[in-house]
CSV table of C-alpha atoms in Angstrom, one decimal:
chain,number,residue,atom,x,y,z
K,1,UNK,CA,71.5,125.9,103.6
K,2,UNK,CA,74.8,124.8,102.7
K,3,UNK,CA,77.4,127.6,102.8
K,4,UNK,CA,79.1,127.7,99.9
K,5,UNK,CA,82.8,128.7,101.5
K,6,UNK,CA,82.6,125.1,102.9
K,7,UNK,CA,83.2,124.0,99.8
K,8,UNK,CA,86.7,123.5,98.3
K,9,UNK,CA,88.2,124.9,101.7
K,10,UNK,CA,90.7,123.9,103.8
K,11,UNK,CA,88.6,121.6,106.0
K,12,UNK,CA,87.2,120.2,103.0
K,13,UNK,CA,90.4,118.5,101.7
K,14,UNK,CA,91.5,118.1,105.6
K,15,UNK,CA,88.1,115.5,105.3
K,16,UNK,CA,88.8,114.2,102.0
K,17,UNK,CA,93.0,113.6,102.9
K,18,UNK,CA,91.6,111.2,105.7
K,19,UNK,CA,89.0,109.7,103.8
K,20,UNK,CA,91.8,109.3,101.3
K,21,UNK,CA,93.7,107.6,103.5
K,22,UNK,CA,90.7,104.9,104.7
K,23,UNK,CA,90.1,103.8,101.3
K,24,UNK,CA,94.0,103.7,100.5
K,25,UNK,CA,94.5,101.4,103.8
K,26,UNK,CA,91.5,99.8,102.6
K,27,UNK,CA,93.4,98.4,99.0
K,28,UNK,CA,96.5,97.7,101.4
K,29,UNK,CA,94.3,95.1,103.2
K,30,UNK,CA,92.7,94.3,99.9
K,31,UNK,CA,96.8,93.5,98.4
K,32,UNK,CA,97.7,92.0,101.4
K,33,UNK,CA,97.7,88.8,100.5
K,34,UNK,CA,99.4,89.2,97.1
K,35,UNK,CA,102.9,88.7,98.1
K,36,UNK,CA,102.2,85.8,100.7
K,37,UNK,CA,100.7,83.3,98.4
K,38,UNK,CA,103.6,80.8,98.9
K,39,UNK,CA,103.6,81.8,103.1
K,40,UNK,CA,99.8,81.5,103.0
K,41,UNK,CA,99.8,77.6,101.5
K,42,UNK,CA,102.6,76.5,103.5
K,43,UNK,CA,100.7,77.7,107.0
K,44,UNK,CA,97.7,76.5,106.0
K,45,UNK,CA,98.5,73.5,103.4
K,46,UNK,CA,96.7,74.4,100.3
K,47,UNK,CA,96.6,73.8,97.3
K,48,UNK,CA,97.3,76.7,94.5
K,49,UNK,CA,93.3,76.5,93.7
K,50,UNK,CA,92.3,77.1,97.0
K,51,UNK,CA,94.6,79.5,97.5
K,52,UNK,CA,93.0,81.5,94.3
K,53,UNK,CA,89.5,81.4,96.3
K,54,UNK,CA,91.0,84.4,98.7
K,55,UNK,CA,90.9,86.6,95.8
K,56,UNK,CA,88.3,85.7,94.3
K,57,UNK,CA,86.2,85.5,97.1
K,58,UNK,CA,87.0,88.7,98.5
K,59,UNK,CA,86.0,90.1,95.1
K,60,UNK,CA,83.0,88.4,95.1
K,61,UNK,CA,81.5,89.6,98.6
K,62,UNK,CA,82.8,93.2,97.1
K,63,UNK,CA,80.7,93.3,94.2
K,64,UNK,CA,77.7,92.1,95.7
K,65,UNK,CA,78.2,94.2,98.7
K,66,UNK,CA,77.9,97.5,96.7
K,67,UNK,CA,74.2,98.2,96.4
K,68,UNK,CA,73.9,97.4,100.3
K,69,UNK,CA,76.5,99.7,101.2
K,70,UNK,CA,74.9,102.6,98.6
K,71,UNK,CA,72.1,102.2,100.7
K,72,UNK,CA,73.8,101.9,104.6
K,73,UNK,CA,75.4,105.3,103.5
K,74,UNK,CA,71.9,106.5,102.1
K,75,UNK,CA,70.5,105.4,105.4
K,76,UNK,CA,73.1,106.2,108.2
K,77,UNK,CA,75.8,108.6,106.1
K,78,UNK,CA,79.4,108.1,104.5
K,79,UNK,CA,81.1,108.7,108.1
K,80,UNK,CA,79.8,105.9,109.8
K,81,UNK,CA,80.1,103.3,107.3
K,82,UNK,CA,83.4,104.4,106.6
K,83,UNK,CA,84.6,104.0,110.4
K,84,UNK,CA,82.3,100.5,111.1
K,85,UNK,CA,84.6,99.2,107.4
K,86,UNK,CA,88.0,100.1,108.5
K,87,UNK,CA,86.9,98.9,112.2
K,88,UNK,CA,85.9,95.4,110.4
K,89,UNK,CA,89.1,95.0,108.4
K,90,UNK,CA,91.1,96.1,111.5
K,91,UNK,CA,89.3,93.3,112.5
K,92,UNK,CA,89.7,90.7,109.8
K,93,UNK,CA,93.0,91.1,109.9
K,94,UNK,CA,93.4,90.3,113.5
K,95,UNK,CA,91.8,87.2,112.9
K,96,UNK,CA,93.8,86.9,109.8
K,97,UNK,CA,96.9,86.7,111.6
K,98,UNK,CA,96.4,84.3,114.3
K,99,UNK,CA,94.3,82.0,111.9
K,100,UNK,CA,95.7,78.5,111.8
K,101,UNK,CA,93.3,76.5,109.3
K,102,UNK,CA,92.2,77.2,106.4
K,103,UNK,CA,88.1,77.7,106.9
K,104,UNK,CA,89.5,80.3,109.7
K,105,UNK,CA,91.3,82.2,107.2
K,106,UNK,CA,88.6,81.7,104.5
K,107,UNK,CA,86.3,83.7,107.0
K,108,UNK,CA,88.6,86.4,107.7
K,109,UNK,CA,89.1,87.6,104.3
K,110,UNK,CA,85.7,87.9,103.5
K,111,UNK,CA,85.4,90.2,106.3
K,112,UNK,CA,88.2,91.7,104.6
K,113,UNK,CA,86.5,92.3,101.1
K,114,UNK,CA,83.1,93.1,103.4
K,115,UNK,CA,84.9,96.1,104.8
K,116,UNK,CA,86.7,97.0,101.9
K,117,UNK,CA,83.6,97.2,100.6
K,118,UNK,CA,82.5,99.9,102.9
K,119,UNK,CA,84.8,102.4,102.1
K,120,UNK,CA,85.0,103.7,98.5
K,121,UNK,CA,81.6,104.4,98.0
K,122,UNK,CA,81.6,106.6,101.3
K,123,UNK,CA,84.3,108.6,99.9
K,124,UNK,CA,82.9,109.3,97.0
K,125,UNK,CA,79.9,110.3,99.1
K,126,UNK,CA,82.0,112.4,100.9
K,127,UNK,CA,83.5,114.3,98.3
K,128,UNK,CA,80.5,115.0,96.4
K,129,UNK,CA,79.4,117.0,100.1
K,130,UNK,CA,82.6,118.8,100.7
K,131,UNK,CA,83.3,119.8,97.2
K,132,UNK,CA,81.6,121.9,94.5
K,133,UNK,CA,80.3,120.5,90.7
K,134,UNK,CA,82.8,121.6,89.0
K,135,UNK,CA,85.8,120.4,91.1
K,136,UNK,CA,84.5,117.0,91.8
K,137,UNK,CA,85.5,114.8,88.4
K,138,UNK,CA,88.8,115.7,89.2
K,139,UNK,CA,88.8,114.8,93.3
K,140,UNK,CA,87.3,111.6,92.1
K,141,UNK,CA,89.8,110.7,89.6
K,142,UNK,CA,92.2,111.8,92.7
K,143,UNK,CA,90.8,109.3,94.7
K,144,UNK,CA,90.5,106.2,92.5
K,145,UNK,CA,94.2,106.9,91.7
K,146,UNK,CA,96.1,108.0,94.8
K,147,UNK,CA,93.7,104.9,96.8
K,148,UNK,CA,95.0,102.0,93.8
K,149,UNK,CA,98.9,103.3,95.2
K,150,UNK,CA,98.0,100.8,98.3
K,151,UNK,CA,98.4,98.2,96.2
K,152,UNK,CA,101.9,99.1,95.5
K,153,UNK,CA,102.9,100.2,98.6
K,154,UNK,CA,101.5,97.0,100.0
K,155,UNK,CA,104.6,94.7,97.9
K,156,UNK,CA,107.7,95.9,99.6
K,157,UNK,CA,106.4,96.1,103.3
K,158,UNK,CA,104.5,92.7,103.7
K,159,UNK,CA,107.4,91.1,101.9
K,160,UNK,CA,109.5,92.9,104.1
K,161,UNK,CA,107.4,92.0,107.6
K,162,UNK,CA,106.7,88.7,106.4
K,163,UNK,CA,110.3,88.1,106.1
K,164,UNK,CA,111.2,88.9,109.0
K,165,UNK,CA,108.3,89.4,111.6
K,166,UNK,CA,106.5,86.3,110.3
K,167,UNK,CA,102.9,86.0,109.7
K,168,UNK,CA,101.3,86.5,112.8
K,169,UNK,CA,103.4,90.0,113.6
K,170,UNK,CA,103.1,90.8,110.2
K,171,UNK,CA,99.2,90.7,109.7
K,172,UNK,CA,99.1,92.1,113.4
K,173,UNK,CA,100.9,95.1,112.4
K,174,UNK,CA,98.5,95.7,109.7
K,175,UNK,CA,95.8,95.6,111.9
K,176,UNK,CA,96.8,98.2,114.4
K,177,UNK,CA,97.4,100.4,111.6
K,178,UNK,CA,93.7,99.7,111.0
K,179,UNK,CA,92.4,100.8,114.5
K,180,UNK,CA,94.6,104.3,114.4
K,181,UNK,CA,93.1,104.9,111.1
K,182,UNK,CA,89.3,104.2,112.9
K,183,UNK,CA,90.2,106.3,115.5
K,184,UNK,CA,91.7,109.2,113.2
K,185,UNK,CA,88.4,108.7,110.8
K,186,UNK,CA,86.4,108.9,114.2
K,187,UNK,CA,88.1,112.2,115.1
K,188,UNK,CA,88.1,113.7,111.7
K,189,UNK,CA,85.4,113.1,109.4
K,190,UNK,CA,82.1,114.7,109.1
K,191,UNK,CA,79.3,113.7,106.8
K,192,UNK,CA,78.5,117.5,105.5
K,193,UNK,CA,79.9,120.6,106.2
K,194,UNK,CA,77.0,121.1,108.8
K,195,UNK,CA,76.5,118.0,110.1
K,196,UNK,CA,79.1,115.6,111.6
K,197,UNK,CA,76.8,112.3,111.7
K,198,UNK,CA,73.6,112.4,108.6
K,199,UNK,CA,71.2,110.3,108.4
K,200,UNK,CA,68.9,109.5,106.0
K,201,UNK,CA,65.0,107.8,106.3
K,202,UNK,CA,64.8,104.4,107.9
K,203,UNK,CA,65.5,101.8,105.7
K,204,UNK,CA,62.6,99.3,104.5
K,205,UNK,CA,62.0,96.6,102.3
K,206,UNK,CA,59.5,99.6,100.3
K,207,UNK,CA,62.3,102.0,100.3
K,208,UNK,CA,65.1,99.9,99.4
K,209,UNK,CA,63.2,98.5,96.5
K,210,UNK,CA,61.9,102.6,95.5
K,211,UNK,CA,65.5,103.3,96.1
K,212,UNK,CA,67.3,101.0,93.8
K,213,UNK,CA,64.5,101.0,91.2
K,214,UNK,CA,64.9,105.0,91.0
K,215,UNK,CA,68.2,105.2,90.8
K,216,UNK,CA,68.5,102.0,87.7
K,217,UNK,CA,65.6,103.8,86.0
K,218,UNK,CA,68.0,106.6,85.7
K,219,UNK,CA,69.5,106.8,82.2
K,220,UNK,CA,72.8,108.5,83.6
K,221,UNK,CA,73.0,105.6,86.3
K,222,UNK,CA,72.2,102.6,83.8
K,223,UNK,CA,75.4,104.8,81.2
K,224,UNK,CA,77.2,104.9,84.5
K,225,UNK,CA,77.2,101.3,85.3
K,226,UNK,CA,77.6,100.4,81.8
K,227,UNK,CA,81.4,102.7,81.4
K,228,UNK,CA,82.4,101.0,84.6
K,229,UNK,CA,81.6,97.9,82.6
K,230,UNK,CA,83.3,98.5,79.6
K,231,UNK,CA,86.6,100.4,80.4
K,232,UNK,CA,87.9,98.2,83.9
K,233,UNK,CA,88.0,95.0,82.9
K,234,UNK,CA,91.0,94.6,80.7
K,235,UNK,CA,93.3,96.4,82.9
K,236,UNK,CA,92.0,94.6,86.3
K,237,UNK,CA,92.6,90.8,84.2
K,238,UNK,CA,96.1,92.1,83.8
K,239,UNK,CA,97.1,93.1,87.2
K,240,UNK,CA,95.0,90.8,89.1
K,241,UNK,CA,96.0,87.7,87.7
K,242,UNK,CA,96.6,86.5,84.1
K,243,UNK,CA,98.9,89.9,83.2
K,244,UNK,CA,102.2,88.0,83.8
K,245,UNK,CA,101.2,84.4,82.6
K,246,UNK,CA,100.6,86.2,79.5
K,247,UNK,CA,103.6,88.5,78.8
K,248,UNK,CA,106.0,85.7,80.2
K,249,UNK,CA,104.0,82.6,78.4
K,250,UNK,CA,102.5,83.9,75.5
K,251,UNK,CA,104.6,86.8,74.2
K,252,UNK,CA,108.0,85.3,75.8
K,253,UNK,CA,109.3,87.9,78.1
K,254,UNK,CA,111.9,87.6,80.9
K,255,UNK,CA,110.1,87.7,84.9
K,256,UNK,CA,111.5,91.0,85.7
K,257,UNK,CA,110.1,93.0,82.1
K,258,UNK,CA,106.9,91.7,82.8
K,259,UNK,CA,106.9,92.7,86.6
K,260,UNK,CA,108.4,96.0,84.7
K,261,UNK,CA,105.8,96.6,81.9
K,262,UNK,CA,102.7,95.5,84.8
K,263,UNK,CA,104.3,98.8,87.0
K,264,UNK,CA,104.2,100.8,84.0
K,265,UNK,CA,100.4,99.9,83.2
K,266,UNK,CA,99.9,101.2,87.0
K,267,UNK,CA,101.7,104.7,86.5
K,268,UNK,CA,99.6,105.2,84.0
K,269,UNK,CA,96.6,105.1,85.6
K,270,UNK,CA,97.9,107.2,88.5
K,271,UNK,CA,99.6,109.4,85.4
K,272,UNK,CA,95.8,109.5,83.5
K,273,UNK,CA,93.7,109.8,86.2
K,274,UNK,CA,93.9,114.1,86.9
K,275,UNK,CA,94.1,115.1,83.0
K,276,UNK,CA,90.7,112.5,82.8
K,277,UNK,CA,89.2,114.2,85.6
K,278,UNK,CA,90.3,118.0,83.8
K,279,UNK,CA,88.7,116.9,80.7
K,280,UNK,CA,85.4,115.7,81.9
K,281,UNK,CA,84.9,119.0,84.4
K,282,UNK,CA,85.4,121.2,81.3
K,283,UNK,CA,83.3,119.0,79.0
K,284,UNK,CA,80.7,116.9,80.6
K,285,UNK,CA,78.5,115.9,78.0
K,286,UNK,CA,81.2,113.9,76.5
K,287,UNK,CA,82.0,112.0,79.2
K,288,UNK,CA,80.4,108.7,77.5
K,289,UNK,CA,82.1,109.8,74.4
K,290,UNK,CA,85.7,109.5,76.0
K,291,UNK,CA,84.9,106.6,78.0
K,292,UNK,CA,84.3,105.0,74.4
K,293,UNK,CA,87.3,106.3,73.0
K,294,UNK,CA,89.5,104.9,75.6
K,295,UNK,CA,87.5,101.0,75.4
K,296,UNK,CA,87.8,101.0,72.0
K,297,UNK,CA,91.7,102.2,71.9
K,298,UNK,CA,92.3,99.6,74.2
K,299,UNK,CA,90.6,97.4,71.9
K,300,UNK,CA,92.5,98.2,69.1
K,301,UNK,CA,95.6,98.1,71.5
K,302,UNK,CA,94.9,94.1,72.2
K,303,UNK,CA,93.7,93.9,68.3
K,304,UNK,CA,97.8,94.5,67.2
K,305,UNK,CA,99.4,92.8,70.0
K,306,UNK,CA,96.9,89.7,69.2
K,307,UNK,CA,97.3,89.5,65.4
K,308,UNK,CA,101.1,90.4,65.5
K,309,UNK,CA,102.9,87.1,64.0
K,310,UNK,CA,105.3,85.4,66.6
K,311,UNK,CA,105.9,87.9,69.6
K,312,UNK,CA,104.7,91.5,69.9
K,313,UNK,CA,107.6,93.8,69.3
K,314,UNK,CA,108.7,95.6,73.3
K,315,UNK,CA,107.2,98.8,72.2
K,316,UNK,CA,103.6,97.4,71.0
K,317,UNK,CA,103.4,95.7,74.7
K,318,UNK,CA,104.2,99.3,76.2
K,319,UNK,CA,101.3,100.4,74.2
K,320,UNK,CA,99.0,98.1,75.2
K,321,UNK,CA,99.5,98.5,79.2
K,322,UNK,CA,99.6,102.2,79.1
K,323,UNK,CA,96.2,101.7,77.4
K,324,UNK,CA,94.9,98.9,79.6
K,325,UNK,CA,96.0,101.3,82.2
K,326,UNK,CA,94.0,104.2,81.0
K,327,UNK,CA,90.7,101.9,81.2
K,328,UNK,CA,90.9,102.8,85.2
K,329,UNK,CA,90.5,106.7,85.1
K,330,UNK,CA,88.0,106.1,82.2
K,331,UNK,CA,86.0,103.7,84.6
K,332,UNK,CA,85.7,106.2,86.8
K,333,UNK,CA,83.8,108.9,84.9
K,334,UNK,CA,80.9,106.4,85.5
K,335,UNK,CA,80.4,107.3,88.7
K,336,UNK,CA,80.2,111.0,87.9
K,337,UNK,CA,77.6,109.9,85.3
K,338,UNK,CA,75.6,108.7,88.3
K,339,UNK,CA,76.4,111.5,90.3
K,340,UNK,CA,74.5,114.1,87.8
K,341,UNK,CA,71.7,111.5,87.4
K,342,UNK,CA,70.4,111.2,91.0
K,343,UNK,CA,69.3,113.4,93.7
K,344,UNK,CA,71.6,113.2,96.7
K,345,UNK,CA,69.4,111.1,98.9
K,346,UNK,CA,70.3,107.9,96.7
K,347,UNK,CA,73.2,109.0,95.6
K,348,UNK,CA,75.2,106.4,97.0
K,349,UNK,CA,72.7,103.2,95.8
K,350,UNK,CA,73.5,104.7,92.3
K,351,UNK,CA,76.9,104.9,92.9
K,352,UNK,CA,77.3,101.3,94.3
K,353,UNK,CA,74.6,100.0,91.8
K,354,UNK,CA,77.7,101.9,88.8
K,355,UNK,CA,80.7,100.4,90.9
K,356,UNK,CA,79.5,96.5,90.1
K,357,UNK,CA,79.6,97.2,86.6
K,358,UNK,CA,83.7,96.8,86.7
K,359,UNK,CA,83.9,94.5,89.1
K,360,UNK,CA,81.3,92.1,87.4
K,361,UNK,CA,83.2,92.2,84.0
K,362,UNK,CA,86.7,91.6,85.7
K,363,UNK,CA,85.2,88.0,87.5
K,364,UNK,CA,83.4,87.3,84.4
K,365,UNK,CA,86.3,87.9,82.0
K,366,UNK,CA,89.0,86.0,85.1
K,367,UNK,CA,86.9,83.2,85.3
K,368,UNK,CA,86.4,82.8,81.0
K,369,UNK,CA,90.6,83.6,80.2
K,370,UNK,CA,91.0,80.5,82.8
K,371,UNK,CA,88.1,78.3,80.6
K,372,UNK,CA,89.3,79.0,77.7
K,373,UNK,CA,92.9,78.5,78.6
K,374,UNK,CA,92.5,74.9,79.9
K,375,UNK,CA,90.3,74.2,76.6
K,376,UNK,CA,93.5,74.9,74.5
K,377,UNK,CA,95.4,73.4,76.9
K,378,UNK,CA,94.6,70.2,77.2
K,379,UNK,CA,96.1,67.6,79.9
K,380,UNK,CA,98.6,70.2,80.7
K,381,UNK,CA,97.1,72.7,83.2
K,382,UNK,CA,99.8,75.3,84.1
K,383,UNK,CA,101.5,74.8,80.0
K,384,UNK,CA,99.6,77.4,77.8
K,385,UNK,CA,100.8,78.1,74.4
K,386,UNK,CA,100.5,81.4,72.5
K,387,UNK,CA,97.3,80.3,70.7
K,388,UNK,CA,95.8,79.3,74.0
K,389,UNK,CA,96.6,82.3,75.2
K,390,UNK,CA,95.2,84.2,71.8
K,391,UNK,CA,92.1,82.6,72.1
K,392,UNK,CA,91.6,83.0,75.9
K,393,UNK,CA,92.1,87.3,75.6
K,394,UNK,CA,90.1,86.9,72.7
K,395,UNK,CA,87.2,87.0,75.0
K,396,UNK,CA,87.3,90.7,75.7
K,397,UNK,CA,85.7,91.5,72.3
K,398,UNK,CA,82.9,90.1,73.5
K,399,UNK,CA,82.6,92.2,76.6
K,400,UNK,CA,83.2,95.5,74.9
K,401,UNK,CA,81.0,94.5,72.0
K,402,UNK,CA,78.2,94.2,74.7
K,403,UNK,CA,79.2,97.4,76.9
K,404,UNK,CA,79.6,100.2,74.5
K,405,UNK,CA,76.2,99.2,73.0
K,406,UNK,CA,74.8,99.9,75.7
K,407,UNK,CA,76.8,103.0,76.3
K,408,UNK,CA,75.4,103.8,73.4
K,409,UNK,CA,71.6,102.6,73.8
K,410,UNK,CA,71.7,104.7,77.9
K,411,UNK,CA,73.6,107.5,77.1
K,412,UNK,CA,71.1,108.3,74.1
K,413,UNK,CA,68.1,108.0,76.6
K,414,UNK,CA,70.1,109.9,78.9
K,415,UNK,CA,71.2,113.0,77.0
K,416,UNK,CA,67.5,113.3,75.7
K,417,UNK,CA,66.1,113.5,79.2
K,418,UNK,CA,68.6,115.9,79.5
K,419,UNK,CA,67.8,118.0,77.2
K,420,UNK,CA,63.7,117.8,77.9
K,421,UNK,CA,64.8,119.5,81.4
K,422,UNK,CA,67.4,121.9,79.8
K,423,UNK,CA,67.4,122.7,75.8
K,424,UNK,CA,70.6,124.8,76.5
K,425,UNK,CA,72.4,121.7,78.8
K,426,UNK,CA,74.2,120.7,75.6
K,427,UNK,CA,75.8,123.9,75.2
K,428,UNK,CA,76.5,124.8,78.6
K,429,UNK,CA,78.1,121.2,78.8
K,430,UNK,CA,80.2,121.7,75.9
K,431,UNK,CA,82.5,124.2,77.4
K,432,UNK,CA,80.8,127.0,75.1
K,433,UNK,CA,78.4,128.6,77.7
């Protein structure tokens, strides 16, 4: 039996710092390429759209690596997948760097995205072992936060080694740093506080089917999924891609406020992300309840900014990141959802089955803001206009309209369910018992 000391102890947040630090140098690989786009199509002559497929790709073989990787770590435990993903990045980025056509580099950055893949859900895994109920929401929100900082960190460095190590040195840097952190998560990590390597039953095509039918048959997990769903995608559109096209085209800002208002949306997510996690540890069975809250603010947020005549006054804009922002930490109480819905042993399918929701919703909303963008615009590709613009963002309604019904639909079954297994969960959830 687990000891309950190991919890919350030194050794515990020894495991999660380096687990921390896999899934942070995991987003660095994951941003690498953000601040090379103009390196990347000179070495490889491409065109802008095929330079776009990098990104999108690797967030394609993300999304639909998550279930798989719910179940590896179901199967053969958090520590292992975590160290074969940072070993396959390490990797990827090898290749990256000596690549000289474009197919070559194609290939290496979806091993990027598969071992990126590999890593956040294995944290998550890991700090539900090492850490007791009551602490967890706010190690999680810890996580998603402190992890997202690789993206920042990943600007001034690659610019920096690009600039003057050139491509091949710089992407060869980044993968050494990947084999220390292998050999460090090697070292370090352990599964549970009693065992170093767990592992679950072998895997077949009966299990893995019970295993991911279970855990979507789970109220809490189907809620989960659906908060993911609802609360992400605004702020990933933003920062991923169409964020600065928008503030520069559409509500006629200069470069650098736009670069300036897209850092403040980030600080407030890493700013968000602890009181989140405070709020839903003292009061879990409104977790669904906020997570609404903060999708329909940042609704309402998008609503003003949309509807204001001419351009959006500074202020309004602030307002509207710092929301769009929020929609990260809120995304994250999904997973906690799933966590209270599902025995340990497929803890991790629920988790990656939760962590598509956001992801799905992001490509689905990318992929419409560009549609709808070159409808309004036509015969000028790169020219959008305010309307255009107006009508493309306009497609977000639809997306929350569908995700907080369902919110709404799941969380009902799941509270009842609840409630048939404790009458008194309600009050002991509430803070008042």
């Amino acid at each position: 039996m687990r000891q309950p000391s190991s919890r919350n102890s030194a050794t515990a947040y020894l495991v999660w710092s380096v687990g921390l630090a896999v899934y942070f140098l995991a987003v660095f690989h994951r941003s690498s390429l953000a601040v090379a786009g103009l390196a990347a199509a000179e070495r490889f002559d491409i065109t802008a759209a095929q330079l776009s497929t990098f990104t999108m790709l690797q967030l394609v073989v993300y999304a639909g690596m998550q279930i798989p990787v719910g179940l590896l770590i179901d199967r053969f435990g958090a520590r292992a997948v975590m160290i074969t993903g940072t070993a396959i990045m390490a990797l990827a980025q090898a290749g990256f760097a000596l690549a000289e056509s474009y197919p070559t580099a194609l290939v290496a950055r979806v091993f990027v995205g598969l071992g990126d893949a590999m890593t956040f859900t294995a944290v998550l895994r890991q700090v539900n072992e090492w850490f007791t109920p009551r602490r967890i929401p706010v190690v999680t929100q810890l996580t998603g936060v402190v992890g997202q900082t690789g993206a920042l960190v990943a600007a001034l460095p690659m610019t920096w080694a690009l600039s003057h190590l050139g491509w091949t040195r710089a992407y060869g840097v980044a993968a050494v740093l990947g084999v220390v952190m292998t050999v460090v998560a090697a070292v370090v990590l352990h599964d549970t506080p009693e065992v170093r390597s767990l592992r679950g039953p072998r895997l077949s095509w009966s299990l893995v089917r019970d295993g991911i039918t279970r855990s979507w048959a789970e109220p809490g997990t189907r809620t989960g999924f659906w908060v993911h769903f609802t609360t992400q995608f605004s702020g990933t559109a933003l920062s991923m891609l169409w964020g600065y096209p928008f503030l520069v085209r559409a509500e006629h800002l200069s470069e650098t406020t736009a670069g300036v208002l897209l850092t403040v949306m980030v600080l407030a997510t890493i700013s968000a992300g602890p009181v989140v996690g405070s709020v839903v540890a003292r009061h879990p069975w409104y977790r669904s309840t906020i997570a609404m809250g903060v999708a329909t603010a940042i609704a309402l947020s998008w609503t003003v900014v949309l509807a204001w005549p001419g351009d959006a006054p500074l202020w309004m804009l602030v307002v509207l990141v710092v929301m769009a922002g929020l929609g990260g930490p809120a995304s994250m109480i999904g997973f906690d959802l799933g966590r209270s819905s599902n025995p340990s042993e497929r803890l991790s399918t629920a988790t990656g089955i939760i962590n598509q929701g956001g992801f799905l919703a992001s490509l689905l909303l990318v992929v419409a803001i560009g549609l709808v963008l070159d409808w309004r615009t036509p015969g000028a590709s790169t020219a959008y206009t305010p309307e255009a613009f107006r009508w493309a963002m306009s497609c977000q309604y639809v997306l929350w309209a569908l995700g907080i019904t369902m919110i709404w639909r799941n969380r009902r079954r799941a509270r009842a369910l609840l409630l048939e297994q404790d009458p008194d969960a309600k009050r002991h959830m509430t803070g008042l018992g």
